Structure formats: C-alpha cells, structure tokens
CSV table of C-alpha atoms in Angstrom, one decimal:
chain,number,residue,atom,x,y,z
A,41,MET,CA,0.1,0.0,0.0
A,42,SER,CA,1.6,3.2,-0.9
A,43,ALA,CA,1.7,6.6,0.8
A,44,CYS,CA,-0.7,8.2,-1.5
A,45,ASP,CA,-2.7,5.3,-1.0
A,46,MET,CA,-2.8,4.9,3.1
A,47,GLU,CA,-3.4,9.1,2.9
A,48,SER,CA,-6.5,8.8,0.8
A,49,VAL,CA,-8.0,6.0,3.0
A,50,LEU,CA,-6.9,7.4,6.6
A,51,ALA,CA,-9.1,10.6,5.3
A,52,GLN,CA,-11.9,8.6,4.4
A,53,ILE,CA,-11.9,7.1,8.0
A,54,THR,CA,-11.2,9.7,10.5
A,55,SER,CA,-13.8,11.8,8.3
A,56,SER,CA,-16.4,9.2,10.5
A,57,SER,CA,-15.3,10.6,13.7
A,58,THR,CA,-16.4,13.2,15.7
A,59,HIS,CA,-13.8,13.3,18.3
A,60,PRO,CA,-10.6,14.5,17.8
A,61,ALA,CA,-9.0,12.5,20.2
A,62,ILE,CA,-10.0,9.1,18.0
A,63,THR,CA,-8.8,11.4,14.5
A,64,ASN,CA,-5.2,11.7,16.7
A,65,ILE,CA,-5.2,8.6,17.5
A,66,ILE,CA,-5.8,7.0,14.5
A,67,ARG,CA,-3.6,9.2,12.5
A,68,THR,CA,-0.7,8.7,15.3
A,69,ALA,CA,-1.4,5.2,14.8
A,70,ALA,CA,-1.2,5.2,11.2
A,71,ASP,CA,2.9,6.3,11.1
A,72,ALA,CA,3.7,4.3,14.6
A,73,ASP,CA,6.3,1.5,14.5
A,74,ILE,CA,4.4,-1.7,14.7
A,75,LEU,CA,5.3,-5.3,15.1
A,76,PRO,CA,6.8,-6.7,11.4
A,77,VAL,CA,4.7,-9.6,11.7
A,78,LEU,CA,1.4,-7.2,11.9
A,79,LYS,CA,1.9,-5.2,9.0
A,80,PHE,CA,0.1,-5.2,6.3
A,81,GLU,CA,1.7,-7.7,3.9
A,82,CYS,CA,0.7,-10.3,6.4
A,83,TRP,CA,-2.8,-10.2,6.4
A,84,VAL,CA,-5.0,-12.6,3.6
A,85,GLY,CA,-7.4,-10.6,2.2
A,86,LEU,CA,-7.9,-7.7,4.5
A,87,SER,CA,-8.6,-4.4,3.0
A,88,PRO,CA,-6.2,-1.5,2.7
A,89,ARG,CA,-9.3,0.6,4.9
A,90,ASN,CA,-9.7,-2.2,7.9
A,91,PHE,CA,-6.0,-2.2,8.5
A,92,LEU,CA,-6.1,1.2,9.0
A,93,ARG,CA,-8.8,1.0,11.0
A,94,ILE,CA,-7.2,-1.6,13.7
A,95,ARG,CA,-3.5,0.0,13.2
A,96,PRO,CA,-4.4,1.5,17.0
A,97,ALA,CA,-5.3,-2.0,18.0
A,98,LEU,CA,-1.6,-3.6,16.4
A,99,ARG,CA,0.1,-0.6,17.3
A,100,LEU,CA,-1.2,-1.4,21.3
A,101,ALA,CA,-0.2,-5.1,20.6
A,102,SER,CA,3.1,-4.1,19.6
A,103,GLN,CA,3.7,-2.2,22.3
A,104,ILE,CA,2.1,-4.6,25.1
A,105,MET,CA,4.7,-7.4,23.6
A,106,ARG,CA,7.6,-4.7,23.4
A,107,SER,CA,6.9,-3.7,26.9
A,108,PRO,CA,9.7,-4.6,29.4
A,109,ARG,CA,7.4,-7.7,31.1
A,110,GLY,CA,6.4,-8.9,27.4
A,111,LEU,CA,10.1,-8.7,26.9
A,112,GLN,CA,10.7,-10.6,29.9
A,113,PHE,CA,8.3,-13.4,29.1
A,114,PHE,CA,8.9,-14.2,25.2
A,115,TYR,CA,13.4,-13.5,26.1
A,116,ALA,CA,12.3,-16.5,29.1
A,117,ARG,CA,10.7,-18.7,26.4
A,118,ALA,CA,13.3,-19.0,24.0
A,119,ARG,CA,16.8,-19.2,27.0
A,120,GLY,CA,15.3,-19.1,30.1
A,121,ASN,CA,16.0,-21.8,32.6
A,122,THR,CA,14.0,-25.2,32.2
A,123,GLU,CA,13.4,-27.7,34.6
A,124,VAL,CA,11.4,-31.2,34.4
A,125,VAL,CA,8.2,-30.9,37.0
A,126,PHE,CA,5.3,-32.9,37.8
A,127,ASP,CA,2.1,-31.9,37.7
A,128,ASP,CA,-0.8,-32.9,39.8
A,129,ARG,CA,-1.2,-36.5,38.3
A,130,ASP,CA,2.3,-37.5,38.6
A,131,ILE,CA,2.5,-36.3,34.6
A,132,ASN,CA,5.9,-34.5,33.9
A,133,GLN,CA,5.9,-31.2,32.7
A,134,LEU,CA,8.6,-28.5,31.4
A,135,ARG,CA,8.5,-25.0,33.6
A,136,PHE,CA,10.3,-22.2,32.0
A,137,ASP,CA,10.8,-19.1,33.9
A,138,ARG,CA,12.8,-15.3,34.3
A,139,ASP,CA,16.6,-15.2,35.9
A,140,ASP,CA,15.6,-12.2,37.6
A,141,ARG,CA,12.3,-12.5,38.6
A,142,THR,CA,12.4,-9.2,41.0
A,143,PRO,CA,9.0,-7.2,40.3
A,144,ASN,CA,10.0,-4.1,38.6
A,145,ALA,CA,13.2,-6.0,36.7
A,146,HIS,CA,14.8,-5.2,33.3
A,147,LEU,CA,16.0,-7.2,30.8
A,148,PRO,CA,20.0,-6.7,30.3
A,149,PRO,CA,20.5,-4.9,27.0
A,150,GLU,CA,22.1,-7.8,25.2
A,151,HIS,CA,18.8,-10.1,26.6
A,152,ALA,CA,16.5,-7.5,25.5
A,153,ALA,CA,18.1,-7.1,21.3
A,154,ILE,CA,17.1,-11.1,21.3
A,155,ALA,CA,13.6,-11.1,22.7
A,156,HIS,CA,13.5,-7.9,20.0
A,157,ALA,CA,14.8,-9.8,17.4
A,158,TYR,CA,12.9,-13.2,18.6
A,159,LEU,CA,9.2,-10.6,18.1
A,160,ASN,CA,10.8,-9.1,14.4
A,161,ASP,CA,11.7,-12.5,13.5
A,162,LEU,CA,7.3,-14.1,14.0
A,163,VAL,CA,7.3,-12.4,10.3
A,164,MET,CA,8.3,-15.4,9.1
A,165,ALA,CA,6.2,-17.9,11.2
A,166,VAL,CA,3.1,-16.7,11.1
A,167,THR,CA,0.2,-15.1,8.6
A,168,LEU,CA,-3.2,-13.6,10.0
A,169,ALA,CA,-6.6,-12.9,8.8
A,170,PHE,CA,-9.7,-12.9,9.7
A,171,GLU,CA,-12.6,-15.4,9.3
A,172,PRO,CA,-15.6,-16.5,10.6
A,173,ARG,CA,-15.7,-17.8,14.3
A,174,PRO,CA,-17.5,-19.1,16.7
A,175,ASP,CA,-19.3,-16.2,18.7
A,176,GLU,CA,-17.6,-16.6,22.2
A,177,THR,CA,-14.0,-17.2,20.2
A,178,GLU,CA,-11.7,-13.8,20.0
A,179,GLY,CA,-9.3,-15.5,18.1
A,180,ASP,CA,-7.5,-18.8,17.5
A,181,CYS,CA,-3.8,-20.0,16.4
A,182,GLU,CA,-3.5,-22.6,13.8
A,183,ALA,CA,-0.3,-24.7,13.6
A,184,LEU,CA,0.7,-25.3,10.2
A,185,PRO,CA,2.2,-29.3,11.0
A,186,HIS,CA,3.7,-29.0,7.5
A,187,ASP,CA,5.4,-26.2,7.5
A,188,ARG,CA,9.0,-25.8,9.3
A,189,ILE,CA,10.5,-23.5,10.3
A,190,HIS,CA,14.1,-23.1,12.6
A,191,TRP,CA,15.1,-21.5,14.6
A,192,SER,CA,17.1,-22.3,17.9
A,193,GLN,CA,15.5,-25.7,16.9
A,194,PRO,CA,13.4,-27.5,14.1
A,195,GLY,CA,9.4,-25.2,14.3
A,196,ILE,CA,6.3,-25.3,13.1
A,197,ARG,CA,4.6,-22.2,11.4
A,198,SER,CA,0.7,-21.6,12.2
A,199,ARG,CA,-1.8,-19.0,11.3
A,200,VAL,CA,-3.3,-16.4,13.8
A,201,VAL,CA,-7.3,-16.4,12.6
A,202,MET,CA,-9.1,-13.2,14.6
A,203,ASN,CA,-13.1,-13.7,14.1
A,204,GLU,CA,-14.1,-11.4,11.7
A,205,LYS,CA,-17.1,-10.2,14.9
A,206,HIS,CA,-13.7,-7.9,15.6
A,207,LEU,CA,-14.4,-5.8,12.0
A,208,HIS,CA,-17.9,-6.1,12.2
A,209,ARG,CA,-18.0,-4.2,16.0
A,210,LEU,CA,-16.6,-1.2,14.2
A,211,ASP,CA,-19.0,-1.4,11.0
A,212,LEU,CA,-21.7,-1.3,13.8
A,213,MET,CA,-20.0,2.3,15.3
A,214,GLN,CA,-21.4,4.9,13.5
A,215,THR,CA,-19.0,7.5,14.7
A,216,LEU,CA,-15.8,6.3,16.4
A,217,GLY,CA,-16.4,7.3,19.9
A,218,PRO,CA,-14.6,6.5,22.8
A,219,ALA,CA,-16.4,3.1,22.5
A,220,VAL,CA,-14.3,1.9,19.7
A,221,LEU,CA,-10.9,2.0,22.4
A,222,LYS,CA,-12.2,-1.1,24.3
A,223,GLN,CA,-12.1,-2.5,21.1
A,224,TRP,CA,-9.3,-1.4,20.5
A,225,VAL,CA,-7.8,-3.5,23.5
A,226,ILE,CA,-9.9,-6.7,23.0
A,227,MET,CA,-7.9,-7.1,19.4
A,228,ALA,CA,-4.9,-6.2,20.9
A,229,THR,CA,-4.6,-8.5,24.2
A,230,THR,CA,-6.6,-11.4,21.8
A,231,LEU,CA,-3.5,-10.3,19.1
A,232,CYS,CA,-0.8,-10.7,22.5
A,233,HIS,CA,-2.6,-14.3,23.4
A,234,GLU,CA,-2.3,-16.2,20.0
A,235,LEU,CA,0.8,-14.6,18.9
A,236,SER,CA,2.1,-16.5,22.5
A,237,HIS,CA,1.0,-19.5,20.7
A,238,ALA,CA,2.6,-18.7,17.5
A,239,PHE,CA,6.0,-17.6,19.7
A,240,ASN,CA,6.1,-21.0,21.5
A,241,MET,CA,5.4,-23.1,18.2
A,242,ALA,CA,8.3,-21.5,16.0
A,243,PHE,CA,10.4,-23.0,19.6
A,244,GLU,CA,8.8,-26.1,20.1
A,245,GLY,CA,8.0,-27.8,16.9
A,246,GLN,CA,4.9,-29.3,17.7
A,247,GLU,CA,0.9,-28.9,18.1
A,248,ASP,CA,-0.2,-28.6,22.0
A,249,HIS,CA,2.5,-29.0,23.4
A,250,GLU,CA,3.3,-26.0,26.0
A,251,MET,CA,4.8,-25.4,29.5
A,252,PHE,CA,4.1,-23.8,32.7
A,253,PHE,CA,5.7,-20.7,33.1
A,254,GLU,CA,7.0,-20.0,36.9
A,255,ASP,CA,4.1,-20.6,39.1
A,256,ASP,CA,1.5,-20.8,36.8
A,257,THR,CA,-0.7,-24.0,37.7
A,258,PHE,CA,-1.8,-23.8,33.7
A,259,CYS,CA,0.4,-24.3,30.4
A,260,GLU,CA,-1.7,-22.1,28.1
A,261,LEU,CA,0.8,-19.7,26.7
A,262,GLY,CA,-2.0,-16.9,25.9
A,263,HIS,CA,-3.2,-17.0,29.0
A,264,ALA,CA,0.2,-16.8,31.2
A,265,PHE,CA,1.7,-14.2,28.5
A,266,GLU,CA,-1.8,-11.6,29.7
A,267,LYS,CA,-2.1,-12.8,33.1
A,268,PHE,CA,1.7,-12.2,33.1
A,269,VAL,CA,2.1,-8.7,31.7
A,270,ILE,CA,-1.1,-7.3,32.4
A,271,GLY,CA,-3.1,-9.4,35.1
A,272,GLY,CA,-5.4,-11.5,33.2
A,273,GLN,CA,-8.0,-11.6,30.6
A,274,VAL,CA,-9.8,-9.0,28.8
A,275,LEU,CA,-13.0,-9.8,27.9
A,276,VAL,CA,-15.9,-6.7,26.8
A,277,GLU,CA,-19.0,-7.7,29.3
A,278,ARG,CA,-22.4,-5.2,29.7
A,279,GLY,CA,-22.6,-3.3,32.3
A,280,PRO,CA,-26.0,-3.1,34.5
A,281,ALA,CA,-27.4,0.0,32.4
A,282,GLY,CA,-26.2,-2.1,29.9
A,283,GLU,CA,-23.0,-0.5,28.4
A,284,ALA,CA,-20.3,-2.0,27.4
A,285,MET,CA,-17.6,-2.3,30.2
A,286,LEU,CA,-13.7,-3.7,29.9
A,287,VAL,CA,-13.7,-6.9,32.2
A,288,MET,CA,-10.9,-8.7,33.7
A,289,HIS,CA,-10.9,-12.4,34.6
A,290,GLU,CA,-7.9,-13.5,36.5
A,291,TRP,CA,-8.2,-17.4,35.4
A,292,SER,CA,-7.9,-18.6,39.2
A,293,SER,CA,-6.5,-22.1,39.2
A,294,SER,CA,-10.3,-23.6,40.6
A,295,HIS,CA,-11.8,-22.0,37.7
A,296,MET,CA,-9.6,-24.2,35.3
A,297,SER,CA,-10.3,-27.5,33.6
A,298,LYS,CA,-7.7,-29.4,33.0
A,299,VAL,CA,-8.0,-31.3,29.7
A,300,TYR,CA,-5.2,-33.5,28.9
A,301,ALA,CA,-3.9,-33.7,25.0
A,302,ALA,CA,-2.5,-36.6,23.8
A,303,GLY,CA,1.1,-36.0,25.1
A,304,GLY,CA,0.1,-35.4,28.9
A,305,THR,CA,-0.5,-31.6,28.5
A,306,TYR,CA,-3.5,-30.1,30.0
A,307,VAL,CA,-4.7,-26.6,29.2
A,308,PRO,CA,-6.8,-24.0,30.8
A,309,THR,CA,-10.6,-23.7,29.5
A,310,VAL,CA,-13.2,-22.1,31.3
A,311,SER,CA,-15.2,-24.8,33.1
A,312,ARG,CA,-18.9,-25.0,32.7
A,313,ALA,CA,-19.3,-26.7,35.2
A,314,VAL,CA,-18.3,-24.2,38.0
A,315,GLU,CA,-20.6,-21.4,39.1
A,316,PRO,CA,-18.7,-17.5,38.4
A,317,ASN,CA,-16.2,-16.3,41.0
A,318,PRO,CA,-16.7,-12.6,41.7
A,319,LEU,CA,-13.1,-12.8,42.8
A,320,ASP,CA,-11.6,-14.0,39.4
A,321,MET,CA,-13.1,-10.4,37.7
A,322,THR,CA,-12.3,-7.0,37.7
A,323,VAL,CA,-13.9,-4.6,35.8
A,324,VAL,CA,-11.1,-1.9,34.1
A,325,GLN,CA,-11.6,1.5,34.8
A,326,ASP,CA,-11.7,3.9,31.5
A,327,SER,CA,-8.9,5.4,32.7
A,328,TRP,CA,-6.4,2.9,32.4
A,329,THR,CA,-8.0,1.7,28.7
A,330,GLU,CA,-7.8,5.5,28.1
A,331,ARG,CA,-3.8,6.3,29.2
A,332,LEU,CA,-2.3,3.3,26.6
A,333,PHE,CA,-3.8,5.4,24.0
A,334,ASN,CA,-3.5,9.5,25.3
A,335,ASP,CA,-0.3,8.9,26.8
A,336,GLU,CA,2.9,8.3,25.0
A,337,ARG,CA,4.6,8.9,28.8
A,338,PHE,CA,3.4,6.6,30.3
A,339,TRP,CA,5.4,3.9,27.1
A,340,ASP,CA,8.1,6.2,27.1
A,341,GLU,CA,9.1,7.1,30.9
A,342,THR,CA,6.4,5.1,33.2
A,343,LEU,CA,6.7,1.5,32.1
A,344,VAL,CA,10.9,2.2,31.7
A,345,ARG,CA,11.3,3.2,35.7
A,346,ASP,CA,8.6,0.9,37.0
A,347,GLY,CA,10.1,-2.0,34.7
A,348,GLY,CA,5.8,-2.7,33.3
A,349,GLN,CA,3.9,-2.7,36.6
A,350,SER,CA,2.0,0.3,35.1
A,351,LEU,CA,0.8,-2.0,32.2
A,352,ARG,CA,-1.2,-4.2,34.8
A,353,ILE,CA,-4.6,-3.8,35.2
A,354,PRO,CA,-5.6,-2.3,38.8
A,355,VAL,CA,-7.8,-4.5,40.7
A,356,ASN,CA,-10.3,-4.4,43.2
A,357,VAL,CA,-10.7,-0.4,41.9
A,358,PHE,CA,-14.4,-0.5,41.7
A,359,ALA,CA,-16.7,-0.1,44.8
A,360,ARG,CA,-17.9,-3.0,46.4
A,361,ARG,CA,-21.5,-2.5,46.5
A,362,GLU,CA,-21.2,-1.8,42.5
A,363,ARG,CA,-19.0,-4.3,42.0
A,364,GLU,CA,-20.9,-7.5,43.6
A,365,GLU,CA,-24.5,-5.7,41.9
A,366,TYR,CA,-22.6,-6.0,38.9
A,367,ILE,CA,-21.4,-9.3,39.1
A,368,THR,CA,-24.3,-11.0,40.6
A,369,LYS,CA,-25.8,-9.4,37.1
A,370,VAL,CA,-23.3,-11.6,34.7
A,371,ALA,CA,-23.6,-14.9,37.2
A,372,SER,CA,-27.0,-15.0,36.7
A,373,GLU,CA,-26.7,-14.4,32.6
A,374,TRP,CA,-24.8,-16.6,32.8
A,375,VAL,CA,-26.4,-19.7,34.6
A,376,ARG,CA,-29.5,-18.5,32.3
A,377,ALA,CA,-27.0,-19.1,29.4
A,378,THR,CA,-25.4,-21.8,30.4
A,379,GLY,CA,-28.7,-24.0,32.2
A,380,TRP,CA,-25.8,-24.7,34.9
A,381,THR,CA,-27.9,-26.0,37.9
A,382,ARG,CA,-26.0,-27.0,41.5
A,383,SER,CA,-24.8,-30.4,42.1
C-alpha cells in the first residue's frame, strides 16, 4: 500500500469521527512502528481500509509485547531456565522462568536485543487473517504442521485467525467515538494471546505442547502472557445499565478444567461446571484504557521506570457494592445461558 493510498484511505476513516482525540489516535497509529508480523503484507485478504481501522490495536499489541514484562516473558521462553516438574497427576511437564524475578526488573540490554530479534522474526513464522469463528471465540492460532521453520531448533509455522466479528463491531460504530478504544484493547490483547502460541510453536515444533510459566498452575501460554503482563484476560461484558464494559478475568486455578491432550499436556478452559467467582473478575476502569492510547509518556517513561508494573490492570478498584451488583448480574446471565445447576 503506497503512502498516497494510505493517506487517502486515512482521510476517509477519520472523517467519520466526531472526536478529535480518536482521530489523533488513528493518525498517530498510522505512522507508528509496529511488529513486522502485524504489518499489512502479513494479513491475508484484509483491505487497506480495515487495516487502518485496526492499526491502533496493532500498535497497542506491539507495545504490549515489547513492554519490559513482555520482553521478559519471550526471552524466558526462548532462553530462560527450564526444568522438569510433575503435575498433580504425576505427569512430567516442563516449566520455564526468568533469570531475575524481581518485580520491576529489566532484561540486560543484550538479552532485550535477543527478545526483540525473536519478536521481529515472527514475521517468518506467522500469517494472519480475519475469518468467521464461533461468537465466543475472539481468535485462534492454527498450527501448520507441515510448514517448518528453524530457529534455535526445528519449529512449525502457524496462522493467527481473528474472529471477523471484530470488524463487524467497528462497522456498527457509526462514528468512531470513545467506545472504539475498548474494541481496540480486545483486539490487541487477543493478538498478544494468539501470537504467544505462535511464538511457542516456532520454538517447540509441536502442536498443543506448551510449558508451565513460573508459578502458574496451567500450561497455556496465551493466558500466561496476559496474566504476567496485564494481569488477566480482558473481555467485553455488559454493565448494569447495558453499557459496554471491559472486564478482566484473572483465571484462578479453581476455574480451570485440566484437559489432557495425547502428549499429557493440559491447558486451561473455562469450566461449564463451575459457578463464576466474583473474585476472579475486575472491572477495568476507563482511565486505564485511555492511558494506553493517549499518554505517550506512559510507554516511554513510566513503564521504563517501573519495569512494566503500571501496565497491569489495577484490581479491586470498583466500589464494592457496584462490583457485587455487576458480578451478580453477570453470573445470573451466565447461569441462564449455560443451564448450570448446582450439583
């Protein structure tokens, strides 16, 4: 896509926004550096218009993966300490961890450079597309077992498939107002989740074979990345008045079904036999979301100073009464939708 074409499409998109701040976010993202794997040429069948509409999400995903804790996670997977452990069924698993687990630690410059290089090399291992998926699925990472790649050892390529509902949600927004920030956050965190799986397959060379990360009680690197870097998985739920709200699920081990694959690995899934626990949910404040897009000093200074701690979503920031009312509503809707009954 030429610079002239990009500017023409960009003008069409920004003209639909009546919010100067949103227009500025879109224009800033159009010129921002993003991971090579997220650039236009890596997307199959994506129009220039849609690419520019999701560009703020692509920039945010790149920033999260390149954040201090993001780099720590990927360096640990590539070069960190690895040990054999036994799970609660006495099946041996591999666990990897960081050399330095100090909360605000930074990678040494030479290690950070290696992590950056691996993230840049994902462009050789992954293609991306938007396709129809079940409504509850935000995205998938599909292994291409016969398409090999060689990093430190033989691995396999993959394709990340984003649910096309992400684009449909943008279509429903007649004007690109503040609500679009929530949609960009969901897209960005979903990409981080699925690219964590792709990163692992490029190293591992096997489908559905993942390690424990540090003290996690599950083998699922998408959730492990989200938990480590931002605190948990972010989803859109409806608030008490029907408004769209971001909610973080912290995925405690009590809400994981341990599903064993042929190789003995288990991964977390939401158990339909377990009642939702209010303590596993945190309502994400708009101030956290807005800071990601509007505060350049947050990325350039704050995260550098605190080692990425500020990127983690604050928990228990919702007023207790409002939080309990909201969670009760979510739980009731969940019970109706699933037909769950207490045994």
